[in-house]
XYZ file of C-alpha atoms in Angstrom:
668
model
C 118.189 195.369 -16.822
C 117.859 199.137 -16.017
C 114.096 198.545 -15.520
C 114.883 195.812 -13.055
C 117.320 198.105 -11.244
C 114.364 200.565 -11.108
C 112.031 198.132 -9.606
C 114.547 197.242 -6.753
C 114.936 200.934 -6.143
C 111.216 201.263 -5.882
C 110.749 198.303 -3.576
C 113.383 199.660 -1.191
C 111.758 203.094 -1.193
C 108.369 201.622 -0.375
C 109.705 199.402 2.318
C 111.649 202.342 3.969
C 108.532 204.646 3.716
C 106.684 201.883 5.717
C 109.494 201.701 8.351
C 109.661 205.440 8.891
C 105.800 205.483 9.029
C 105.748 202.752 11.874
C 108.551 204.637 13.772
C 106.807 208.008 13.717
C 103.215 207.007 14.280
C 101.561 204.642 16.733
C 100.034 202.018 14.542
C 97.759 199.239 15.760
C 99.204 195.749 15.027
C 95.979 194.100 14.364
C 94.758 196.650 11.962
C 98.153 196.456 10.141
C 97.867 192.726 9.892
C 94.371 192.940 8.592
C 95.323 195.603 5.958
C 98.379 193.486 4.999
C 96.264 190.466 4.441
C 93.795 192.410 2.252
C 96.707 193.935 0.361
C 98.238 190.704 -0.356
C 94.992 189.202 -1.551
C 94.405 192.242 -3.722
C 98.039 191.970 -4.948
C 97.569 188.255 -6.047
C 94.474 189.155 -7.990
C 96.062 192.086 -9.737
C 99.221 189.908 -10.559
C 97.154 187.395 -12.353
C 95.008 190.113 -13.975
C 98.095 191.924 -15.324
C 99.412 188.826 -17.100
C 96.409 188.931 -19.415
C 96.876 192.605 -20.333
C 98.779 193.969 -23.356
C 99.689 197.295 -21.715
C 101.250 198.137 -18.385
C 98.796 197.788 -15.493
C 99.091 200.670 -13.157
C 96.714 199.131 -10.704
C 99.187 196.217 -10.230
C 102.004 198.697 -9.589
C 99.964 200.595 -7.098
C 99.105 197.377 -5.284
C 102.695 196.385 -5.040
C 103.582 199.730 -3.520
C 100.873 199.522 -0.955
C 101.746 195.911 0.075
C 105.502 196.655 0.544
C 104.809 199.786 2.520
C 102.423 197.833 4.744
C 105.010 195.110 4.867
C 107.646 197.519 6.059
C 105.136 199.007 8.721
C 104.170 195.601 9.989
C 107.642 194.181 10.391
C 108.757 197.409 12.236
C 105.729 197.148 14.573
C 106.271 193.633 15.148
C 109.841 194.288 16.443
C 108.973 197.260 18.742
C 109.003 196.537 22.501
C 105.637 198.048 23.082
C 104.189 195.327 20.924
C 105.968 192.520 22.789
C 103.672 191.618 25.768
C 106.518 190.171 27.851
C 109.052 192.999 27.442
C 110.650 194.668 30.364
C 108.914 197.966 29.584
C 105.572 196.446 30.546
C 106.791 195.441 34.034
C 104.335 197.117 36.400
C 106.684 196.981 39.479
C 110.257 195.951 40.227
C 111.079 192.350 41.028
C 113.737 191.225 43.441
C 116.197 189.612 40.963
C 116.537 189.390 37.185
C 118.113 186.759 35.145
C 120.269 187.776 32.016
C 122.646 186.742 29.600
C 125.655 188.839 28.833
C 125.628 189.451 25.070
C 128.784 191.680 24.634
C 131.048 194.167 26.180
C 130.741 197.828 25.213
C 133.479 200.457 25.204
C 133.899 201.662 28.828
C 133.136 205.245 29.740
C 135.267 207.387 32.029
C 133.644 206.001 35.179
C 131.989 202.770 34.222
C 132.498 199.360 32.540
C 129.508 198.768 30.111
C 127.822 195.393 29.348
C 124.859 194.621 27.014
C 122.609 192.186 28.508
C 119.527 190.134 27.367
C 117.011 189.851 30.253
C 115.367 186.327 30.362
C 113.407 186.001 33.507
C 112.499 187.793 36.832
C 112.138 186.110 40.141
C 110.112 187.400 43.240
C 109.020 185.325 46.266
C 110.013 182.052 44.599
C 107.845 182.964 41.623
C 109.226 183.153 37.943
C 108.138 185.426 35.274
C 109.462 185.161 31.773
C 110.476 188.608 30.360
C 112.659 189.861 27.647
C 114.520 192.878 26.498
C 118.043 194.521 26.317
C 119.576 196.252 29.159
C 122.840 198.185 29.276
C 124.597 197.305 32.556
C 127.089 199.805 34.203
C 129.696 198.559 36.677
C 132.050 201.193 38.267
C 135.643 201.161 37.256
C 137.895 199.368 39.880
C 135.591 196.384 39.891
C 137.530 193.159 40.349
C 135.405 190.469 38.980
C 133.910 191.352 35.473
C 131.404 189.205 33.479
C 132.245 187.926 30.191
C 130.155 187.447 27.005
C 128.253 184.269 27.326
C 127.888 184.362 31.172
C 124.463 184.078 32.837
C 124.134 186.299 35.674
C 121.637 187.359 38.443
C 121.326 191.068 39.347
C 118.962 193.153 41.355
C 115.981 194.764 39.571
C 116.948 198.397 39.629
C 116.371 199.099 36.025
C 115.608 202.744 34.996
C 115.347 204.651 31.785
C 118.315 206.355 30.455
C 118.543 210.059 31.310
C 116.966 212.134 28.619
C 119.135 215.047 27.530
C 116.789 217.874 26.984
C 119.266 220.573 25.642
C 118.222 221.821 22.149
C 120.595 220.349 19.558
C 122.368 217.996 22.081
C 123.119 214.315 21.721
C 120.210 212.328 23.217
C 121.789 209.270 24.667
C 118.403 207.704 25.659
C 117.287 208.102 21.986
C 120.718 206.465 20.804
C 120.019 203.405 23.173
C 116.314 203.284 21.874
C 117.595 202.981 18.379
C 119.553 199.896 19.543
C 116.296 198.447 21.066
C 117.771 199.056 24.610
C 114.833 200.438 26.738
C 116.563 200.290 30.204
C 119.888 200.873 31.951
C 121.170 199.313 35.238
C 123.849 200.938 37.511
C 125.408 198.778 40.242
C 127.693 199.959 43.059
C 129.873 197.015 42.748
C 130.304 193.330 41.265
C 129.195 192.009 44.758
C 125.651 192.661 43.616
C 126.013 190.143 40.697
C 125.618 186.407 41.029
C 127.232 184.158 38.316
C 125.037 181.070 37.244
C 127.197 177.975 36.571
C 126.023 177.714 32.942
C 127.903 179.614 30.247
C 126.977 179.631 26.553
C 129.597 179.758 23.719
C 130.228 183.325 22.713
C 131.778 184.846 19.528
C 132.849 187.653 21.750
C 134.701 185.228 23.978
C 136.476 183.883 21.085
C 137.664 187.267 20.025
C 139.057 187.885 23.521
C 141.097 184.726 23.217
C 142.519 185.980 19.891
C 143.216 189.305 21.484
C 145.026 187.626 24.623
C 147.111 185.722 22.085
C 148.159 188.908 20.211
C 148.965 190.691 23.513
C 151.271 187.898 24.559
C 153.431 188.792 21.654
C 154.215 192.247 22.973
C 152.942 194.565 20.390
C 153.157 198.275 21.356
C 150.048 199.892 22.919
C 148.964 202.230 20.069
C 149.805 199.741 17.403
C 147.989 197.078 19.223
C 144.831 199.223 19.926
C 144.628 199.946 16.152
C 145.171 196.370 15.092
C 142.340 195.162 17.474
C 140.019 197.868 16.199
C 140.813 197.085 12.467
C 140.640 193.336 12.682
C 138.630 192.426 15.841
C 136.255 195.292 16.348
C 137.777 196.014 19.764
C 138.113 199.783 20.123
C 138.125 200.176 23.875
C 141.876 200.615 24.111
C 142.150 203.437 21.583
C 143.243 206.610 23.398
C 141.139 209.777 23.093
C 143.811 211.742 21.379
C 144.519 208.967 18.793
C 140.816 208.821 18.027
C 140.694 212.550 17.534
C 143.594 212.355 15.178
C 141.783 209.791 12.890
C 138.585 211.998 13.030
C 140.550 215.076 12.086
C 142.263 213.300 9.152
C 138.920 212.021 7.911
C 139.807 208.380 8.632
C 137.868 207.632 11.615
C 135.705 205.250 9.709
C 138.456 202.863 9.357
C 138.502 202.195 13.104
C 135.083 200.500 13.089
C 134.891 197.307 10.881
C 132.378 198.141 8.221
C 131.761 197.761 4.481
C 135.217 199.267 3.730
C 137.168 196.490 5.395
C 134.848 193.734 4.075
C 134.986 195.137 0.684
C 138.853 195.265 0.683
C 138.845 191.660 1.824
C 136.264 190.768 -0.906
C 138.369 192.271 -3.585
C 141.523 190.531 -2.440
C 139.712 187.239 -2.163
C 138.261 187.657 -5.779
C 141.772 188.371 -7.042
C 143.392 185.506 -5.086
C 140.810 182.837 -6.051
C 140.469 183.929 -9.761
C 142.360 180.812 -10.962
C 139.414 178.656 -9.738
C 137.280 180.138 -12.424
C 139.252 177.857 -14.977
C 137.903 174.790 -13.452
C 134.227 173.313 -14.140
C 131.910 175.208 -12.026
C 134.836 177.088 -10.739
C 132.799 180.331 -10.261
C 130.319 178.494 -7.908
C 133.324 176.947 -5.965
C 134.986 180.506 -5.886
C 131.744 182.174 -4.542
C 131.378 179.600 -1.881
C 134.922 179.893 -0.653
C 134.533 183.735 -0.438
C 131.363 183.676 1.388
C 132.947 181.201 3.826
C 135.951 183.333 4.480
C 133.877 186.486 4.883
C 131.744 184.944 7.431
C 134.704 183.457 9.298
C 136.094 186.902 9.505
C 132.798 188.134 10.899
C 132.933 185.296 13.396
C 136.478 186.346 14.552
C 135.136 189.949 15.114
C 132.549 188.572 17.559
C 129.581 188.833 15.077
C 128.985 192.483 15.942
C 126.006 194.106 14.351
C 128.044 196.375 12.034
C 130.250 193.368 10.893
C 127.177 191.235 10.317
C 125.394 193.862 8.315
C 128.575 194.497 6.092
C 129.182 190.786 5.674
C 125.617 190.210 4.570
C 125.794 193.144 2.222
C 129.035 192.042 0.498
C 127.815 188.386 0.454
C 125.046 189.574 -1.949
C 127.751 191.709 -3.839
C 130.087 188.799 -4.104
C 127.296 186.745 -5.782
C 126.661 189.553 -8.112
C 130.242 189.944 -8.954
C 130.467 186.457 -10.351
C 127.730 187.046 -12.752
C 130.134 189.581 -14.500
C 127.451 192.252 -14.842
C 127.707 195.618 -13.201
C 123.852 195.845 -12.961
C 123.966 192.579 -11.192
C 126.127 194.165 -8.562
C 123.642 197.086 -8.238
C 120.794 194.640 -7.840
C 122.799 192.666 -5.219
C 123.167 195.752 -3.087
C 119.487 196.643 -3.297
C 118.348 193.077 -2.466
C 120.780 192.956 0.576
C 119.325 196.373 1.727
C 115.763 195.077 1.392
C 116.188 191.940 3.254
C 118.255 193.363 5.981
C 115.802 196.029 6.748
C 113.005 193.460 6.566
C 114.676 191.270 9.093
C 115.749 194.173 11.392
C 113.951 197.602 10.537
C 116.112 199.120 13.489
C 119.075 199.116 11.184
C 117.653 202.218 9.362
C 118.069 204.205 12.668
C 121.854 203.255 12.945
C 124.353 205.923 11.627
C 126.828 203.104 10.449
C 124.296 201.383 8.423
C 123.204 204.717 6.658
C 126.786 205.594 5.851
C 127.730 202.245 4.699
C 124.947 201.949 2.162
C 125.249 205.493 0.902
C 129.001 205.154 0.311
C 128.406 201.973 -1.655
C 125.668 203.574 -3.710
C 127.977 206.640 -4.237
C 130.711 204.440 -5.555
C 128.393 202.659 -7.900
C 126.581 205.566 -9.314
C 129.214 208.444 -9.226
C 132.583 206.603 -9.543
C 132.135 205.587 -13.260
C 131.400 209.115 -14.242
C 134.281 210.644 -12.228
C 136.656 208.111 -13.508
C 135.809 208.960 -16.995
C 136.762 212.483 -16.721
C 140.438 211.613 -16.825
C 142.229 209.070 -19.126
C 145.885 208.210 -18.622
C 147.809 205.465 -20.384
C 150.114 204.970 -17.322
C 149.079 202.164 -15.021
C 150.390 203.794 -11.874
C 148.557 207.044 -12.676
C 145.476 205.049 -13.569
C 145.497 203.286 -10.137
C 145.784 206.548 -8.216
C 143.112 208.260 -10.308
C 140.892 205.278 -9.624
C 141.475 205.628 -5.923
C 140.759 209.280 -6.044
C 137.468 208.848 -7.931
C 136.355 206.173 -5.586
C 137.193 208.579 -2.592
C 135.275 211.437 -4.124
C 132.378 209.301 -5.155
C 131.966 207.956 -1.578
C 132.621 211.218 0.060
C 129.971 212.849 -2.241
C 127.392 210.436 -1.205
C 127.923 210.709 2.607
C 128.789 214.271 2.902
C 125.377 215.688 3.756
C 124.869 212.951 6.346
C 128.433 213.463 7.887
C 127.762 217.161 8.194
C 124.292 216.546 9.686
C 125.714 214.051 12.288
C 129.388 215.248 12.862
C 129.274 219.043 11.876
C 132.777 218.795 10.407
C 134.594 218.185 7.073
C 138.180 217.006 6.755
C 139.682 219.071 3.831
C 142.474 216.608 3.249
C 140.254 213.480 2.960
C 141.648 212.865 -0.422
C 145.213 212.961 0.666
C 144.316 210.678 3.595
C 142.543 208.073 1.335
C 145.411 208.137 -1.238
C 147.968 207.452 1.451
C 146.087 205.209 3.872
C 143.923 202.995 1.797
C 146.779 201.141 0.264
C 148.475 200.666 3.646
C 144.981 199.673 4.997
C 144.549 196.987 2.415
C 147.943 195.576 3.205
C 147.344 195.578 7.025
C 143.883 193.878 6.681
C 145.232 191.175 4.396
C 148.390 190.767 6.443
C 146.471 191.110 9.777
C 143.912 188.504 8.575
C 146.657 185.933 8.309
C 148.133 187.070 11.775
C 144.648 186.785 13.393
C 143.998 183.296 11.918
C 147.379 182.113 13.156
C 146.763 183.683 16.578
C 143.391 181.899 16.889
C 145.326 178.649 16.798
C 148.230 179.865 18.765
C 150.545 179.375 15.849
C 151.748 183.033 15.493
C 155.365 183.561 15.079
C 156.726 186.882 16.666
C 158.519 188.143 13.660
C 155.116 188.404 11.584
C 153.636 190.652 14.466
C 156.662 192.988 14.515
C 156.178 193.624 10.714
C 152.621 194.314 11.134
C 153.444 196.684 14.067
C 155.773 198.701 11.773
C 153.045 199.185 9.240
C 150.726 200.249 11.902
C 153.230 202.728 13.233
C 153.664 204.159 9.681
C 149.856 204.522 9.304
C 149.466 206.280 12.748
C 152.376 208.659 11.734
C 150.719 209.574 8.527
C 147.379 210.226 10.350
C 149.211 212.304 12.879
C 150.806 214.546 10.364
C 147.434 215.094 8.475
C 145.582 215.830 11.667
C 148.139 218.424 12.710
C 147.150 220.540 9.618
C 144.248 222.164 11.568
C 143.623 224.734 8.902
C 142.252 222.154 6.528
C 139.681 220.784 9.103
C 136.399 222.806 9.005
C 134.544 222.247 12.378
C 131.280 223.313 13.911
C 129.368 223.359 10.614
C 125.582 223.852 11.339
C 123.466 221.540 9.275
C 119.887 221.045 9.904
C 117.457 218.293 8.714
C 116.037 220.635 5.971
C 119.473 221.051 4.674
C 120.096 217.393 4.601
C 116.901 216.639 2.777
C 117.611 219.361 0.151
C 121.189 218.259 -0.156
C 120.279 214.754 -0.971
C 117.523 216.095 -3.411
C 120.384 217.808 -5.278
C 122.476 214.603 -5.306
C 119.301 212.499 -6.600
C 118.677 215.013 -9.364
C 122.322 214.954 -10.319
C 122.287 211.058 -10.693
C 119.234 211.452 -12.914
C 121.070 214.210 -14.912
C 124.323 212.087 -15.396
C 122.316 209.110 -16.587
C 119.584 210.764 -18.637
C 120.770 214.182 -19.652
C 117.000 215.350 -20.127
C 116.232 218.991 -19.936
C 113.704 218.689 -17.225
C 116.493 217.213 -14.945
C 118.795 220.105 -15.707
C 115.887 222.470 -14.697
C 115.256 220.308 -11.488
C 118.776 220.098 -10.558
C 119.248 223.894 -10.895
C 116.125 224.502 -8.960
C 117.245 222.185 -6.101
C 120.411 224.099 -5.696
C 118.340 227.239 -5.450
C 116.115 225.714 -2.774
C 119.310 224.547 -0.780
C 120.686 228.123 -0.967
C 117.341 229.527 0.263
C 117.311 227.064 3.132
C 120.818 227.920 4.160
C 120.010 231.688 4.169
C 117.010 231.106 6.231
C 119.023 229.030 8.579
C 121.770 231.720 8.818
C 119.290 234.573 9.570
C 116.837 232.794 11.697
C 116.140 234.101 15.273
C 116.012 231.504 18.080
C 114.274 232.544 21.283
C 116.180 233.607 24.390
C 116.347 230.649 26.766
C 117.139 229.716 30.205
C 118.198 226.212 30.756
C 119.111 224.146 33.976
C 120.444 220.911 32.535
C 119.619 217.386 33.757
C 123.202 216.322 34.540
C 125.456 216.078 37.733
C 127.639 219.030 36.759
C 124.850 221.481 37.549
C 125.202 223.428 34.295
C 123.085 226.567 33.921
C 122.893 228.411 30.728
C 121.269 231.784 29.897
C 121.025 232.572 26.152
C 120.315 236.194 24.988
C 120.555 236.473 21.184
C 123.959 235.465 20.273
C 125.469 235.867 23.884
C 125.809 232.895 26.243
C 126.033 233.392 30.053
C 126.843 230.163 31.942
C 127.583 228.486 35.117
C 129.644 225.248 35.382
C 130.274 225.675 31.640
C 132.757 223.289 29.824
C 133.618 223.506 26.158
C 134.438 219.864 26.454
C 130.953 218.945 26.845
C 129.641 217.808 23.614
C 126.102 218.999 24.251
C 127.284 222.462 25.060
C 129.286 222.549 21.893
C 126.302 221.553 19.882
C 124.135 224.309 21.553
C 127.038 226.763 20.982
C 127.224 225.903 17.252
C 123.344 225.749 16.528
C 122.707 229.198 18.122
C 125.709 230.842 16.534
C 127.121 232.195 19.908
C 129.559 235.116 19.459
C 130.085 235.956 23.135
C 130.350 234.090 26.485
C 130.404 235.337 30.044
C 129.985 234.083 33.471
C 126.403 234.006 34.787
C 125.909 235.939 37.988
C 124.062 234.726 40.973
C 121.278 237.332 40.405
C 120.138 237.954 36.930
C 117.024 238.933 34.799
C 115.407 236.928 31.998
C 112.401 237.910 30.147
C 111.502 240.838 32.639
C 111.771 238.379 35.645
C 114.304 238.081 38.428
C 116.046 234.859 39.196
C 118.360 233.847 42.152
C 121.095 231.036 42.068
C 122.063 229.751 45.520
C 125.184 227.550 45.259
C 127.434 225.964 47.868
C 128.250 229.354 49.221
C 124.655 229.853 50.209
C 125.101 233.694 50.106
C 121.990 235.839 49.637
C 120.642 239.145 51.010
C 116.930 239.376 51.708
C 115.641 242.280 49.512
C 112.434 243.720 48.134
C 113.203 242.353 44.595
C 110.728 239.655 43.661
C 112.125 236.543 42.305
C 110.285 234.322 39.918
C 112.532 231.399 40.856
C 115.306 230.383 43.015
C 117.747 227.757 41.604
C 119.364 225.505 44.299
C 122.664 223.991 43.110
C 125.806 222.554 44.424
C 123.992 221.419 47.749
C 123.890 224.806 49.590
C 123.708 224.524 53.411
C 120.491 226.700 53.943
C 117.287 226.837 56.049
C 114.773 226.533 53.191
C 111.782 227.465 55.453
C 113.439 230.741 56.373
C 114.537 231.361 52.636
C 110.899 230.948 51.511
C 109.563 233.159 54.152
C 112.161 235.941 53.539
C 112.248 235.742 49.612
C 108.692 234.558 48.644
C 109.688 233.127 45.309
C 107.186 231.808 42.790
C 108.919 228.623 42.238
C 111.922 226.506 43.425
C 114.170 224.712 40.764
C 116.297 221.874 42.383
C 119.164 220.829 40.191
C 120.212 217.085 39.902
C 123.719 217.688 41.211
C 122.459 218.501 44.843
C 122.991 215.574 47.352
C 119.897 213.217 47.129
C 119.161 213.789 50.881
C 119.003 217.437 50.355
C 116.642 217.148 47.488
C 114.373 215.036 49.379
C 114.376 217.447 52.273
C 113.674 220.456 50.115
C 110.798 218.678 48.332
C 109.151 218.109 51.697
C 109.545 221.610 52.627
C 108.232 222.990 49.375
C 105.166 220.679 49.710
C 104.685 221.915 53.271
C 104.913 225.657 52.247
C 102.717 224.854 49.179
C 105.288 226.425 46.697
C 105.770 224.998 43.398
C 109.028 223.230 42.807
C 110.832 221.602 39.741
C 113.119 218.648 40.537
C 115.539 218.385 37.557
C 116.497 214.692 38.468
C 112.809 213.666 38.018
C 111.460 215.840 35.379
C 114.563 216.489 33.129
C 116.128 219.888 32.081
C 114.307 223.018 32.988
C 113.809 225.039 29.741
C 112.260 228.381 29.755
C 111.848 230.289 26.329
C 111.206 234.098 26.029
C 109.633 234.624 22.746
C-alpha cells in the first residue's frame, strides 16, 4: 500500500511539474498535442512490454513520467486565454456594447462594488461577435440599482487591463486577477450605463442571498451576523476591517473563509452521526452517499464559490476513503482529488487558498500521528486536548513557510486560539448548518438564532482577547522564495526521516537546515540598490531609498505595498523627501500643487510633475532645460494631455506613469 501511495505522490509531482512548465514558458499547443500523442503511444507500448518482464521496467516508469508532465502542460495551455481564439484579449478594437452574465458578487472596496462577469458577445453596427472571458466590473458606491448573480446585462466596451503594481515586493493586483483567469476590468461611472436583459438564469449566489435575507429578518446583531454569514455562507463583505484584523492577529483568519477546515468538521460530524447506518446491509455505501449529498448541499448553500467546490471535492474523495477503514486509503483519496482537480482546472495551483488547504491536510496526515505518539495519557479529556494540539501543530508546521511567504507574520498564540476556538467553531458550524437549512425554507424560529448569536459573541470575545496580546504576534517577517523552497526541503526530509530513519536522511535533514541558515544569512546581509520610484497610483507617492533610509512624499504606512517595500529593504529611518534632491549624482526637482521653483544654474536630470501644478510648461522647459519630464498618474487627465503635447513639441523625453507604469530608477 505504501508503494501505491508513492505512485500517487509521483503522479501529482509530474502533473504539477507540467503545469508549472506551461505557466512559465510559452508552449505551442499543436507541438504539445503531437508530443502527448507520441508519448501516449509509447506509454501503451511500454505498458504491454513491462507485463512480460520479470524485473521492474524503468523505461515504463520514465514513459509514465513524461506522459503525465505533458498532460499537465497540455491541460494548462488549453485553459490559457491566449490559446482561446475568441477570448476578449484577442479583440483588436473596442466594440460598442458587450453582453455578459453576472457570475458572482465580490467583496466591495472602499469606493466600488465589484461583480465578476462572463462576457458572451459583442455588438457593433448591428453585427454580433461571439467572445468569451471573465471581467471584473466596478460600480461606484452610492449606485442605486445593482446587478444580481444570474442577471444578463449589456455594458459599454471600456475594458482595460488592471493597473500593474511595479513596486518591488508589492502586491500585484493584476497578477492576482490573472491567476483567477480575469484578464480585463471595467469601471463604470453609474448603473445608468448598464442595461438589464429580460432573461435571468438560476444562480446559487441568488439562493445564498435569499438565505441571508431570511437571517437578517430575525434581527441578529451586526458583528455576529457578519461572522455567521462568513462561516456558513461564504459572505464576507460585512466583516469590519477591525474584526478581520483581530482574527488575523489571533491566527484564526482562515476560519472566515469556507475551506477544508469547515468541510472537514462537517464530514467528521456526519461520519459520527450516520455511523449506525453501518449496521445495515450495504450501510457503508448508503452512509457514504448521504454524506456526499449533504456536503454538496452545503456547497450549494454557499453559492458554489470556487474555494467551497474545491474543499467539497477534496473531502468527497476523503469521505470515500474513510469508509474503507484504511488510513492509506485516505492518503490516496487526497492525492487522487489533488490530481483530478488540477487536471480539470490547472489555475487552482496559483490560488493561495488551494495551496494552504492541501498543505494543511498533508501536514495532518503525515505529521499528526508522530506528534500524537509523543504523549500518552489515560484521561479521555486530556487525550482529546492533546489530539487537538497535535492536529494544530501538524497543520501549522505544514503551512508555516507558505504563510510566512504570503503574509509575513506569525501568530504566536495559534495553539491557544485553536484549543479555544475549534470546539466552538465545530458547534457553530453544526448548529448553524441546521439554522441555514431552516432559513432556506423560512422555517427558522427566532430563539434558535439567539442561541447561535450568543455562541458567536463568545467566539468574537475570545478572538479579541487573544488579538490584544500584541507581544505574541510577530509581524513584518521577510521571507523570500529561496527561503520558502529551502524550508519545504527541510520538511520533506523530516517526513522521510520520521518514516524511514535512514542515516542518509539524517544527513540530508541536517544539511537542509544548514542550507536554510546560509540563505537566511545571505538575505540578511544582501545589499539592495538605491532606488527612485514614482508609483503608478493616484496618491502620487514618490519614494527615494538610500541604503536603509527612506525619503518619501505622500507616504502612508497603511498602504500595504509600501509596508512590503519597507520590510523587504529593512528600512531603519524615514524622512520627508524635499522638492529638490540628488540621486546617483544627478539632480531632481518635484513640482507639486504649490508650483514653486526658482530658476537656477543647477542642471536637473528630471522634473517630476505631481498633484496638478498650475505651471507654464513651455517656460519651465526653457528656463530649466531638464533631460526628462516625469508625469505622475494623479495629475488631472487634461493637464497630462496638455503636458504631453508640450513635451512632444519641445522634443523633450517624457515618462507618463499612467501609461507606462511606475517609474523605477536604480543606482547600482
